[in-house]
PDB file of C-alpha atoms in Angstrom:
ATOM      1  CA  UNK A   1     113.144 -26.849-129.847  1.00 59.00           C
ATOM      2  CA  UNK A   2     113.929 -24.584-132.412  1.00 77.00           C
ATOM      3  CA  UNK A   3     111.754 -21.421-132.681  1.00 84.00           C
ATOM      4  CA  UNK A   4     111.039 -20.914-136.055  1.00 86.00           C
ATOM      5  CA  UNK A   5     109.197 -17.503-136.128  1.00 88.00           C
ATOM      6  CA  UNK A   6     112.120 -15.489-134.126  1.00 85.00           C
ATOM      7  CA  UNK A   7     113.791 -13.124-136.808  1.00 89.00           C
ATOM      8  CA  UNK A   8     115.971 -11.211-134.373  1.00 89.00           C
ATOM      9  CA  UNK A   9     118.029 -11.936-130.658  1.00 90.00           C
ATOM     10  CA  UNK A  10     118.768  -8.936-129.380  1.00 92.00           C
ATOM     11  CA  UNK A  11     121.900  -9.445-127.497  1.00 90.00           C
ATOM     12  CA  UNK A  12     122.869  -6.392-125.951  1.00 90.00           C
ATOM     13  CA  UNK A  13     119.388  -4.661-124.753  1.00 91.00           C
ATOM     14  CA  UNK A  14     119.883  -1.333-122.769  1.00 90.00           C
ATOM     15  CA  UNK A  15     119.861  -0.800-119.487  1.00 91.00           C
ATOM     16  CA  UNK A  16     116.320  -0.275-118.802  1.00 91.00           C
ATOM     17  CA  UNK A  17     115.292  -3.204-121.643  1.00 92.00           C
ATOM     18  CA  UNK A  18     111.140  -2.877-121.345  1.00 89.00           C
ATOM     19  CA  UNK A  19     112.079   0.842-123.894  1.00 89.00           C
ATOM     20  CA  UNK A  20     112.949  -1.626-126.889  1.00 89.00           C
ATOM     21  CA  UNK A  21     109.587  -3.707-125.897  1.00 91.00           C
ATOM     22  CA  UNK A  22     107.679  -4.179-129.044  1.00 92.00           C
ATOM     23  CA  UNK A  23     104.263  -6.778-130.218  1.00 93.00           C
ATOM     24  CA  UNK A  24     105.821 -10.117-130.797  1.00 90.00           C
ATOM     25  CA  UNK A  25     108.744  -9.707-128.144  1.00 89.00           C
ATOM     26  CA  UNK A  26     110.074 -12.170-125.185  1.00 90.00           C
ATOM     27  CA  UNK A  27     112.185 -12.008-122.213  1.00 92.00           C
ATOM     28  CA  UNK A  28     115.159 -14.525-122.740  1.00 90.00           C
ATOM     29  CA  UNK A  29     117.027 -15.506-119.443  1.00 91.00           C
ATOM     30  CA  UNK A  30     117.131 -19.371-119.198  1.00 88.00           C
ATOM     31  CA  UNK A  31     114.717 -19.999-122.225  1.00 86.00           C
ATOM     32  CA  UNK A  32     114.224 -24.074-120.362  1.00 85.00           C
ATOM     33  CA  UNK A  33     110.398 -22.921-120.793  1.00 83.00           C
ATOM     34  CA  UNK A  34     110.558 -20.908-124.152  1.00 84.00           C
ATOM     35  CA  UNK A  35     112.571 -23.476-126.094  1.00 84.00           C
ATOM     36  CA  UNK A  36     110.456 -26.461-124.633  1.00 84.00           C
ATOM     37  CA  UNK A  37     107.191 -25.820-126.752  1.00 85.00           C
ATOM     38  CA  UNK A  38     106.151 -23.967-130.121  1.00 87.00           C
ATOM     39  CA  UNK A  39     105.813 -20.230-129.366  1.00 88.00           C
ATOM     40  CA  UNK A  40     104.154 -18.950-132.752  1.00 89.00           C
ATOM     41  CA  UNK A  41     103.218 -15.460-131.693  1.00 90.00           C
ATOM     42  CA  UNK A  42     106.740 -14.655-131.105  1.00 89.00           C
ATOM     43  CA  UNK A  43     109.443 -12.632-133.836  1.00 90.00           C
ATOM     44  CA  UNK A  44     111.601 -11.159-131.488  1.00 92.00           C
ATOM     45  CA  UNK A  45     114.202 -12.347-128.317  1.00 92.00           C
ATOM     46  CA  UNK A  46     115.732  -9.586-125.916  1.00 92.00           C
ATOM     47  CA  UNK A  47     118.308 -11.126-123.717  1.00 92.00           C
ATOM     48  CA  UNK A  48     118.374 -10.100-120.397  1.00 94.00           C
ATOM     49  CA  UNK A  49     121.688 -12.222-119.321  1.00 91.00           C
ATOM     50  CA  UNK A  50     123.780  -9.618-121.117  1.00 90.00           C
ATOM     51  CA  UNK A  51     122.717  -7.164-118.518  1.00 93.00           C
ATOM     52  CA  UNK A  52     124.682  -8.611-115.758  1.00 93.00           C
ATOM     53  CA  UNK A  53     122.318  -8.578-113.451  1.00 96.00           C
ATOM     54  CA  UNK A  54     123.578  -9.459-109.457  1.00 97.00           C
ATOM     55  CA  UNK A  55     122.266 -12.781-108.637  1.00 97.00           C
ATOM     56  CA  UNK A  56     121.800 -12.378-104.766  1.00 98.00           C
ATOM     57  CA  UNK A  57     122.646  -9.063-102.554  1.00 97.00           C
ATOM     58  CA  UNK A  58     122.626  -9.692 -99.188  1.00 96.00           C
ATOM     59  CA  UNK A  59     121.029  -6.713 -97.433  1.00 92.00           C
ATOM     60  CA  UNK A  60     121.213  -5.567 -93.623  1.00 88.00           C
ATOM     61  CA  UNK A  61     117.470  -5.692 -93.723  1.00 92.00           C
ATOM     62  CA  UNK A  62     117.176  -8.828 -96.121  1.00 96.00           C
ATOM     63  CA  UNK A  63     117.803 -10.032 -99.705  1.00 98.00           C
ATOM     64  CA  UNK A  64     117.716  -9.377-103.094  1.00 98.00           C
ATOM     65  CA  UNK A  65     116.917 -11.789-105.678  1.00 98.00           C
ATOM     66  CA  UNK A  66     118.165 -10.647-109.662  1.00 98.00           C
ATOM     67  CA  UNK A  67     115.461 -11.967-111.771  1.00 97.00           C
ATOM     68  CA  UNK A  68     118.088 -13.661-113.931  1.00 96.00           C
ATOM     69  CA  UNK A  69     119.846 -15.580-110.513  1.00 97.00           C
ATOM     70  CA  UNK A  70     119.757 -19.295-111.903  1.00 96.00           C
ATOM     71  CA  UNK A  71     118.336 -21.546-109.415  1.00 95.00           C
ATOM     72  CA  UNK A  72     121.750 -23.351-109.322  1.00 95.00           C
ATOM     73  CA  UNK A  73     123.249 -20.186-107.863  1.00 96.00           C
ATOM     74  CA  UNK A  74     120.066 -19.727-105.217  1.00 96.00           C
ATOM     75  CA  UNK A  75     120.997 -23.604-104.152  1.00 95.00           C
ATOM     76  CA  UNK A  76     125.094 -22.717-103.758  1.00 95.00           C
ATOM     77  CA  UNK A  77     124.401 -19.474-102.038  1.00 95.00           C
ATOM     78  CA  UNK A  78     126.201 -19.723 -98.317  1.00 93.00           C
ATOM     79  CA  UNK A  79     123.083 -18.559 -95.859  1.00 92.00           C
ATOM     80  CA  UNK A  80     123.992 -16.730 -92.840  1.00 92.00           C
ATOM     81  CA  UNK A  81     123.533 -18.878 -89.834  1.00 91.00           C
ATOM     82  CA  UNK A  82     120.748 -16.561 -88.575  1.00 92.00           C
ATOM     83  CA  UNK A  83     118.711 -17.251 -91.507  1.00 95.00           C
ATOM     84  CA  UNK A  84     116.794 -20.082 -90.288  1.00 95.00           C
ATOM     85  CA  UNK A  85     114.841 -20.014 -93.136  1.00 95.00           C
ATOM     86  CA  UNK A  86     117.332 -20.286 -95.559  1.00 93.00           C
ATOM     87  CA  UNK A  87     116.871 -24.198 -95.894  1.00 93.00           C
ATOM     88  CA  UNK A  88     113.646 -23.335 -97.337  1.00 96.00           C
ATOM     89  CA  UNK A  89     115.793 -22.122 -99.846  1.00 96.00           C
ATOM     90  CA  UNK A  90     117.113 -25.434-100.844  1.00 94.00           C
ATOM     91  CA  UNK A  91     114.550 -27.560-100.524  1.00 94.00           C
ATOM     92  CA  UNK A  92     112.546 -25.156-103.165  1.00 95.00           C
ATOM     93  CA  UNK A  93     115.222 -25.921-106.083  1.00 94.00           C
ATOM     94  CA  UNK A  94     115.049 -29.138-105.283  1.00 92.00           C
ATOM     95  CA  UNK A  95     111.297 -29.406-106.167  1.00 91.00           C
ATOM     96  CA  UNK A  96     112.500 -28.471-109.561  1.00 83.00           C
ATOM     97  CA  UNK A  97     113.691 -31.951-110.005  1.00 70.00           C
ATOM     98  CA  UNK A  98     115.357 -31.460-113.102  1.00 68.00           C
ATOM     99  CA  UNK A  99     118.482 -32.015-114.762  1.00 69.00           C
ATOM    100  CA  UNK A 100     121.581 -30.091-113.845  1.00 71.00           C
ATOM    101  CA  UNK A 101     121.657 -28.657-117.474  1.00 75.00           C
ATOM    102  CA  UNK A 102     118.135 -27.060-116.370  1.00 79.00           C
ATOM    103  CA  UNK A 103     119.340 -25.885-112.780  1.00 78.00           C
ATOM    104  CA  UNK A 104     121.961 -23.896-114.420  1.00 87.00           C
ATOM    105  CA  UNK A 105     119.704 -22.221-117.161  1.00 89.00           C
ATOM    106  CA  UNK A 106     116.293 -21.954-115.229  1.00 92.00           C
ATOM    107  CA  UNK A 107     116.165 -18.784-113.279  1.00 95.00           C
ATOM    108  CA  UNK A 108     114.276 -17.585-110.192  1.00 97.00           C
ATOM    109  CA  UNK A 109     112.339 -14.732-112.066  1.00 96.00           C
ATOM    110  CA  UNK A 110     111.072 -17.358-114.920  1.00 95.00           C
ATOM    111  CA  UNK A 111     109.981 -19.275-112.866  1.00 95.00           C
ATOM    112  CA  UNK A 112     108.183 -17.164-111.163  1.00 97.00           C
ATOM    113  CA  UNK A 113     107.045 -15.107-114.682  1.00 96.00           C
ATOM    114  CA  UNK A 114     105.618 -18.438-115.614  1.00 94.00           C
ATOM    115  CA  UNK A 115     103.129 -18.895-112.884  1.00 96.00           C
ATOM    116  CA  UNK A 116     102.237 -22.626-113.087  1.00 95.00           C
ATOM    117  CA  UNK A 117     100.598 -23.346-109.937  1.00 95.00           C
ATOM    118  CA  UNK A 118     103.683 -25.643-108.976  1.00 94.00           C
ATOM    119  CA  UNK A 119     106.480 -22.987-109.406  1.00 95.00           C
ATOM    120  CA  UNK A 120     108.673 -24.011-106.225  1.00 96.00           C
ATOM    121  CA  UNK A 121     110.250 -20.255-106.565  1.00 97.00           C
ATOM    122  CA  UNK A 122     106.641 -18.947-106.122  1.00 98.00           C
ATOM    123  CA  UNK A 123     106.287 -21.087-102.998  1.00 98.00           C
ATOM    124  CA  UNK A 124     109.253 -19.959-101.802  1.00 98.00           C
ATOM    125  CA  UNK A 125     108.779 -16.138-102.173  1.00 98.00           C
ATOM    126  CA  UNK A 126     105.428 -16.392-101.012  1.00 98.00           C
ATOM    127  CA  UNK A 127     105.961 -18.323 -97.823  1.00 98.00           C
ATOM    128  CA  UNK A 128     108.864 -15.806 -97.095  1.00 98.00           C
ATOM    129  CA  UNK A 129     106.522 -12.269 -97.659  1.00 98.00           C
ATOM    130  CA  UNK A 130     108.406 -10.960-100.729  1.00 98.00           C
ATOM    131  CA  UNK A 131     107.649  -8.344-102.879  1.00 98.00           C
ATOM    132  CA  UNK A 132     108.994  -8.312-106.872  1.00 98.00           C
ATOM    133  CA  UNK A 133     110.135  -4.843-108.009  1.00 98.00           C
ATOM    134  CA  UNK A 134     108.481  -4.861-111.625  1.00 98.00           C
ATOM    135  CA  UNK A 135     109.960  -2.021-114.233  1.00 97.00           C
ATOM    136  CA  UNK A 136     107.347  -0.807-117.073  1.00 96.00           C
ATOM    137  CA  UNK A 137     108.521   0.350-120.907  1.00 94.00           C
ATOM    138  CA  UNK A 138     107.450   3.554-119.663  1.00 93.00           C
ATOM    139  CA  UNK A 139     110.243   3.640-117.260  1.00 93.00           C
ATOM    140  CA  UNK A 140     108.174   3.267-114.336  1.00 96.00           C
ATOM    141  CA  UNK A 141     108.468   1.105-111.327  1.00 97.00           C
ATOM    142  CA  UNK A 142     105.836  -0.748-108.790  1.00 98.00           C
ATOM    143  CA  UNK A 143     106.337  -3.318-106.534  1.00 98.00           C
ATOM    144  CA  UNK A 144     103.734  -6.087-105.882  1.00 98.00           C
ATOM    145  CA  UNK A 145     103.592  -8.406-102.817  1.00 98.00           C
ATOM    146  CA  UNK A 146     104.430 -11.540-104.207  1.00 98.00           C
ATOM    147  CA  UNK A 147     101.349 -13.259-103.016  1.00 98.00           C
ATOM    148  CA  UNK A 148      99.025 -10.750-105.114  1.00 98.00           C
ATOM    149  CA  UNK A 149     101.257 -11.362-107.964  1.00 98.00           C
ATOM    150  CA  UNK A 150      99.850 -15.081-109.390  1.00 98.00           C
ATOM    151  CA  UNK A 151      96.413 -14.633-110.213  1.00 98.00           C
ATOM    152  CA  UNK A 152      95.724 -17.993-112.083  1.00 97.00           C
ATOM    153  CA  UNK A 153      97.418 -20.910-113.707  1.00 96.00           C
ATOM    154  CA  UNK A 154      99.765 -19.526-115.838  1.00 95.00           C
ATOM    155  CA  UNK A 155      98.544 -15.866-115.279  1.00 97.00           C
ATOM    156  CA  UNK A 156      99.507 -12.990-113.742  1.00 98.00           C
ATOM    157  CA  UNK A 157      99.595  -9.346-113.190  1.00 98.00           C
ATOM    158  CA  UNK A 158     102.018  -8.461-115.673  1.00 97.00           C
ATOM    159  CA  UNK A 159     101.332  -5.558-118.274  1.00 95.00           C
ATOM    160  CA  UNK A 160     102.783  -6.238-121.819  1.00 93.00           C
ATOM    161  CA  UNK A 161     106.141  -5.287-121.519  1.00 93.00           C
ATOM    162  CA  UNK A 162     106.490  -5.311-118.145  1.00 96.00           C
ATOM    163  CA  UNK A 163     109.354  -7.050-116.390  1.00 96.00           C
ATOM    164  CA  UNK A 164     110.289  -9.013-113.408  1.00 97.00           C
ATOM    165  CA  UNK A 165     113.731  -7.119-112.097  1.00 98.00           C
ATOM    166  CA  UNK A 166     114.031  -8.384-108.908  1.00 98.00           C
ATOM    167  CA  UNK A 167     112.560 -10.196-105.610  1.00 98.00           C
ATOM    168  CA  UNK A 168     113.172  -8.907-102.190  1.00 98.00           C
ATOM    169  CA  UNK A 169     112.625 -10.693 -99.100  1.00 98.00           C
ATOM    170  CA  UNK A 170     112.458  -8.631 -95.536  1.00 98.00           C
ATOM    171  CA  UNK A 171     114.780  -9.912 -93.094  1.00 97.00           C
ATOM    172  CA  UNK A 172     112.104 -10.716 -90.793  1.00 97.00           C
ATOM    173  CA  UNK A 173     110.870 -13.301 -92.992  1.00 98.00           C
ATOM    174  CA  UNK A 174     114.736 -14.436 -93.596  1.00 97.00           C
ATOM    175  CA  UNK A 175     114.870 -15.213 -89.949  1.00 97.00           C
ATOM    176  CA  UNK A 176     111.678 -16.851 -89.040  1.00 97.00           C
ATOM    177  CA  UNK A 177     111.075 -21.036 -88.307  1.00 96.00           C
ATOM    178  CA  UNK A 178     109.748 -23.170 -91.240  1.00 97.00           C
ATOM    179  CA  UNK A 179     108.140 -26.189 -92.011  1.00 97.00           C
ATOM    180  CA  UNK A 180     107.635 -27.633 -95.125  1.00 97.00           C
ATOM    181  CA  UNK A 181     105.677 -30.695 -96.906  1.00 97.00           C
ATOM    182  CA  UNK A 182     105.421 -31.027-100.555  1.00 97.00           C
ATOM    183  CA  UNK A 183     103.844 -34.186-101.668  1.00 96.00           C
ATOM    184  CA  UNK A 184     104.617 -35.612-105.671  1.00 93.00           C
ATOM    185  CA  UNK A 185     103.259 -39.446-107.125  1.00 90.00           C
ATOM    186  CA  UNK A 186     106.491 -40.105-108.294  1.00 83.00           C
ATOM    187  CA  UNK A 187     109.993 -39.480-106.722  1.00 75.00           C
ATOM    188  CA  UNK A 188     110.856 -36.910-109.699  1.00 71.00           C
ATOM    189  CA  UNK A 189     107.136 -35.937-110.461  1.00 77.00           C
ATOM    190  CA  UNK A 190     105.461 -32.101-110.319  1.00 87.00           C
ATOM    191  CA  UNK A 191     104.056 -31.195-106.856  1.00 94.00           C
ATOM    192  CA  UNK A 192     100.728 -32.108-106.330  1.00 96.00           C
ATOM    193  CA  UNK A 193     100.808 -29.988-102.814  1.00 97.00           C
ATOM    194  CA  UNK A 194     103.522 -27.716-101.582  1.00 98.00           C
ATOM    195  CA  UNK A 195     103.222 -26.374 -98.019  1.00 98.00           C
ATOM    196  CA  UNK A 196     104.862 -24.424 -96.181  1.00 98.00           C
ATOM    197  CA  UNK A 197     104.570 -22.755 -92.479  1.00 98.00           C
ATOM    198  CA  UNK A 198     106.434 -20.218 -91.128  1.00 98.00           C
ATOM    199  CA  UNK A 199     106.642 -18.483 -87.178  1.00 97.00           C
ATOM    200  CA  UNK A 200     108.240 -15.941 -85.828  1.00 96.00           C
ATOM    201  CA  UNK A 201     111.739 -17.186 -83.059  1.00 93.00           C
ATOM    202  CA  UNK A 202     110.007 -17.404 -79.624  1.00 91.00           C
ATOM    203  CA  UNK A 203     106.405 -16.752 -81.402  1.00 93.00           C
ATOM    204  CA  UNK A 204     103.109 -18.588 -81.288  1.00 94.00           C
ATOM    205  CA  UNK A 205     101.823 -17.424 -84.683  1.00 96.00           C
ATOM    206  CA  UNK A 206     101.339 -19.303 -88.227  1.00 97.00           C
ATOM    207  CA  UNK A 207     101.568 -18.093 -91.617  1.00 98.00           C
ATOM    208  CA  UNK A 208     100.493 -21.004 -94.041  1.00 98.00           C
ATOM    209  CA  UNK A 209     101.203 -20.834 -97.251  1.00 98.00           C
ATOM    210  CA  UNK A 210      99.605 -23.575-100.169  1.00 98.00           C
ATOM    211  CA  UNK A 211     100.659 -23.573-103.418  1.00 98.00           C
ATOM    212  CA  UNK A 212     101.100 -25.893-106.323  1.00 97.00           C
ATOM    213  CA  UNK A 213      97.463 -27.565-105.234  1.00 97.00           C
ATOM    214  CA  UNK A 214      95.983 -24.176-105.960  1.00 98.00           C
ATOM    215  CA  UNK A 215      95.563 -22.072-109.213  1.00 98.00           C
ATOM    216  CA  UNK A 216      97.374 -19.450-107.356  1.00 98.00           C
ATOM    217  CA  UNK A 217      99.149 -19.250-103.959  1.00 98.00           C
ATOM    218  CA  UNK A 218      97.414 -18.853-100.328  1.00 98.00           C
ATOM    219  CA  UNK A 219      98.376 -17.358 -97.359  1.00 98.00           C
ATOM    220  CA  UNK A 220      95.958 -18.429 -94.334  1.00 98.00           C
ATOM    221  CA  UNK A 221      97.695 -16.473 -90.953  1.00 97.00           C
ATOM    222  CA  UNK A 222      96.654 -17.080 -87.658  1.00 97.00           C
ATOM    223  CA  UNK A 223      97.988 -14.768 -84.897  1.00 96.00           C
ATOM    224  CA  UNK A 224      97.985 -17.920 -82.392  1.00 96.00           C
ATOM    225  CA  UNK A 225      98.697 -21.340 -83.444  1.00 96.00           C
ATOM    226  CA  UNK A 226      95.267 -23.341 -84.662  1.00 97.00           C
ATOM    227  CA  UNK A 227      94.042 -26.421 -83.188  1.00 97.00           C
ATOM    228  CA  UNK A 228      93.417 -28.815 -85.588  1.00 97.00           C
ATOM    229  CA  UNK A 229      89.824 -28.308 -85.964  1.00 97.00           C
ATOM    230  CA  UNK A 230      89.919 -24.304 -86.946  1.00 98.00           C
ATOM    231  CA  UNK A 231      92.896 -25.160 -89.153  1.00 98.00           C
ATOM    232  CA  UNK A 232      90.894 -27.757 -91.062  1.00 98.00           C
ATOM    233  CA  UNK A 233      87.990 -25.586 -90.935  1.00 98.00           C
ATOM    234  CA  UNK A 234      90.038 -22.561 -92.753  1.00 98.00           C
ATOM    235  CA  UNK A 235      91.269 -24.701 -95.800  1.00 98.00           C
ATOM    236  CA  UNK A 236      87.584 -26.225 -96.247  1.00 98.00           C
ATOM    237  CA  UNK A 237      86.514 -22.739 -96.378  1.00 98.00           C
ATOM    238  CA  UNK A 238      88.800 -22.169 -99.446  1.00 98.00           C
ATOM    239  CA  UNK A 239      86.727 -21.186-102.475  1.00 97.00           C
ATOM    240  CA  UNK A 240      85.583 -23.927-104.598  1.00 96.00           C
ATOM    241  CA  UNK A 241      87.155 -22.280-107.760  1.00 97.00           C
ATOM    242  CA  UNK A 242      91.345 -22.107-106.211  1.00 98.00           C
ATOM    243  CA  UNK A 243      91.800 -26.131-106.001  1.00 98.00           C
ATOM    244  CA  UNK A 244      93.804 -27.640-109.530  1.00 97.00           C
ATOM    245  CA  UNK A 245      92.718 -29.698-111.175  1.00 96.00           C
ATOM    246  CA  UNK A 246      95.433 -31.612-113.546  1.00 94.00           C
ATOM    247  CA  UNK A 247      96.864 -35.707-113.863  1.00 91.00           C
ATOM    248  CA  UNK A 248      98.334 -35.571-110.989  1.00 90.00           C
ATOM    249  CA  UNK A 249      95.586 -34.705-108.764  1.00 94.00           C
ATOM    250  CA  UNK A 250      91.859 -33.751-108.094  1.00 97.00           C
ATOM    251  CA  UNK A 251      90.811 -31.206-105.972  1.00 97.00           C
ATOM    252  CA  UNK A 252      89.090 -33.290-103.926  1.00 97.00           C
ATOM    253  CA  UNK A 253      92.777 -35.118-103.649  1.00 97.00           C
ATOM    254  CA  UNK A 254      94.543 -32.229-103.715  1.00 98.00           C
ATOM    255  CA  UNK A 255      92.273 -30.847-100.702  1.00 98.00           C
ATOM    256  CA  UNK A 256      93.210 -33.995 -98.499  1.00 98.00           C
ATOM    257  CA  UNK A 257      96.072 -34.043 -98.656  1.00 98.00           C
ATOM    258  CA  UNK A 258      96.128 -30.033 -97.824  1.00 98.00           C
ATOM    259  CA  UNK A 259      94.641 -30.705 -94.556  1.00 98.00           C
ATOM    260  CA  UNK A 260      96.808 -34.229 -93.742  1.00 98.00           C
ATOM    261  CA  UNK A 261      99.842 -31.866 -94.176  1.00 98.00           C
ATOM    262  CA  UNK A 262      98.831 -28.624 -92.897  1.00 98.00           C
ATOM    263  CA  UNK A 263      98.228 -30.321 -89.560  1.00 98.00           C
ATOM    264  CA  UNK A 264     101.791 -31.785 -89.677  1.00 98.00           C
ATOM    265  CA  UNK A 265     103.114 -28.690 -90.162  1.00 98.00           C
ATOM    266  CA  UNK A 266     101.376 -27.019 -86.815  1.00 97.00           C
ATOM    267  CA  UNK A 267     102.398 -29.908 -85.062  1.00 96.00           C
ATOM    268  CA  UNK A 268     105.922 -29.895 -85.965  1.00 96.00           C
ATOM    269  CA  UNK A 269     106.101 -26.178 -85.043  1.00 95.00           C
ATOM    270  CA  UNK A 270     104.302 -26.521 -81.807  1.00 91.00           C
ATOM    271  CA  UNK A 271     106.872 -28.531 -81.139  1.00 87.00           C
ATOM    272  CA  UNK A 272     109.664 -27.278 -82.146  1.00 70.00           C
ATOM    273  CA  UNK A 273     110.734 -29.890 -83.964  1.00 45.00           C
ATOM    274  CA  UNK A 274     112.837 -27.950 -87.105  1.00 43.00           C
TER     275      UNK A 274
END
């Protein structure tokens, strides 16, 4: 789609872009989002691909995520064999379920910046404890777990201006077991559910992430694997208010089917079965 209110692309912003940040402004990496719908409140584009951003640093004590890494490049990325979660990795682009012209525009950090309750790369960064490093037009910088970072459907805790530089995942989380269900009504449809559990190698514990049926992401841990009862109990005690509601589910659906896979999840880490 054309955007027809855009009078100026910067092309070469500097270094630290959020000082040129200015009423009317957007962050261009991929644009598949931006260019997909009318954006009439916008006059200005500030490209962040020019600033050559790494895609993925592997770190002795985890990973680095560039904001601008396109989710073609997280899928191609060689995982060390001692990241057992790293198929988590790929089976989070491929709830994008798009075309490959999208897989190598899209990037991790829009997707994220986005924050539609079925963003597979806030899943992903979620179920694996990361934190984003966010840098203000003052020059400042905070980091935010990414959990606390999605507070509704298509909100978050962004300040104007602000911007997504990177995601870093601890190597603890890089090296734990996972199990996964996502559930979609058609083969190339948007998650209705997206679960994931993780444990720790040789543990007994259970961090459960749901997304993507939820306005925002939720983390339910358990120090000792649930039986099926207390884990049931836990996502019936969700608030009322965090279930989505959209075409392709209600809550009341989107709660089922929470519970039906949650419990496959504890059962296929109980045993074992990766």
């Amino acid at each position: 789609m054309d955007l027809n209110t855009i009078t100026e692309v910067v092309r070469r912003p500097p270094e630290r872009p959020g000082t040129q940040w200015r009423q009317g402004d957007a962050w261009l990496a991929g644009g598949t989002w931006l260019y997909s719908t009318e954006q009439p409140d916008l006059r200005r584009l500030l490209d962040l691909t020019a600033l050559g951003w790494e895609p993925l640093v592997p770190r002795d004590d985890g990973l680095e995520i560039g904001a601008t890494c396109t989710i073609r490049e997280l899928y191609a990325f060689p995982w060390p064999l001692s990241w057992t979660a790293g198929d988590l990795f790929r089976r989070s682009c491929e709830a994008f379920l798009s075309s490959f012209k999208v897989w190598n525009a899209a990037t991790v950090g829009g997707n994220i910046c986005l924050s539609l309750p079925a963003g597979p790369m806030i899943t992903l960064t979620v179920a694996l404890q990361a934190r984003y490093e966010l840098w203000a037009p003052d020059g400042s910088v905070r980091f935010v777990d990414a959990l606390d970072f999605v507070t509704g459907d298509h909100r978050n805790v962004l300040a104007p201006g602000e911007i997504l530089r990177r995601v870093v995942v601890p190597g603890h989380a890089l090296r734990r077991r996972t199990a996964h269900r996502r559930f979609t009504l058609t083969r190339l449809g948007r998650s209705t559910v997206f679960l994931v559990g993780t444990q720790r190698p040789g543990g007994n514990d259970l961090l459960l992430t749901v997304s993507a049926g939820t306005v925002r992401p939720v983390r339910i841990a358990y120090g000792s694997l649930p039986d099926a009862r207390t884990l049931r109990q836990s996502i019936d005690d969700l608030p009322a208010d965090v279930w989505f509601a959209d075409p392709n589910g209600t809550p009341d659906h989107r709660r089922h089917l929470t519970r039906h896979f949650a419990e496959e999840i504890r059962h296929e880490l109980m045993a074992g079965d990766l």
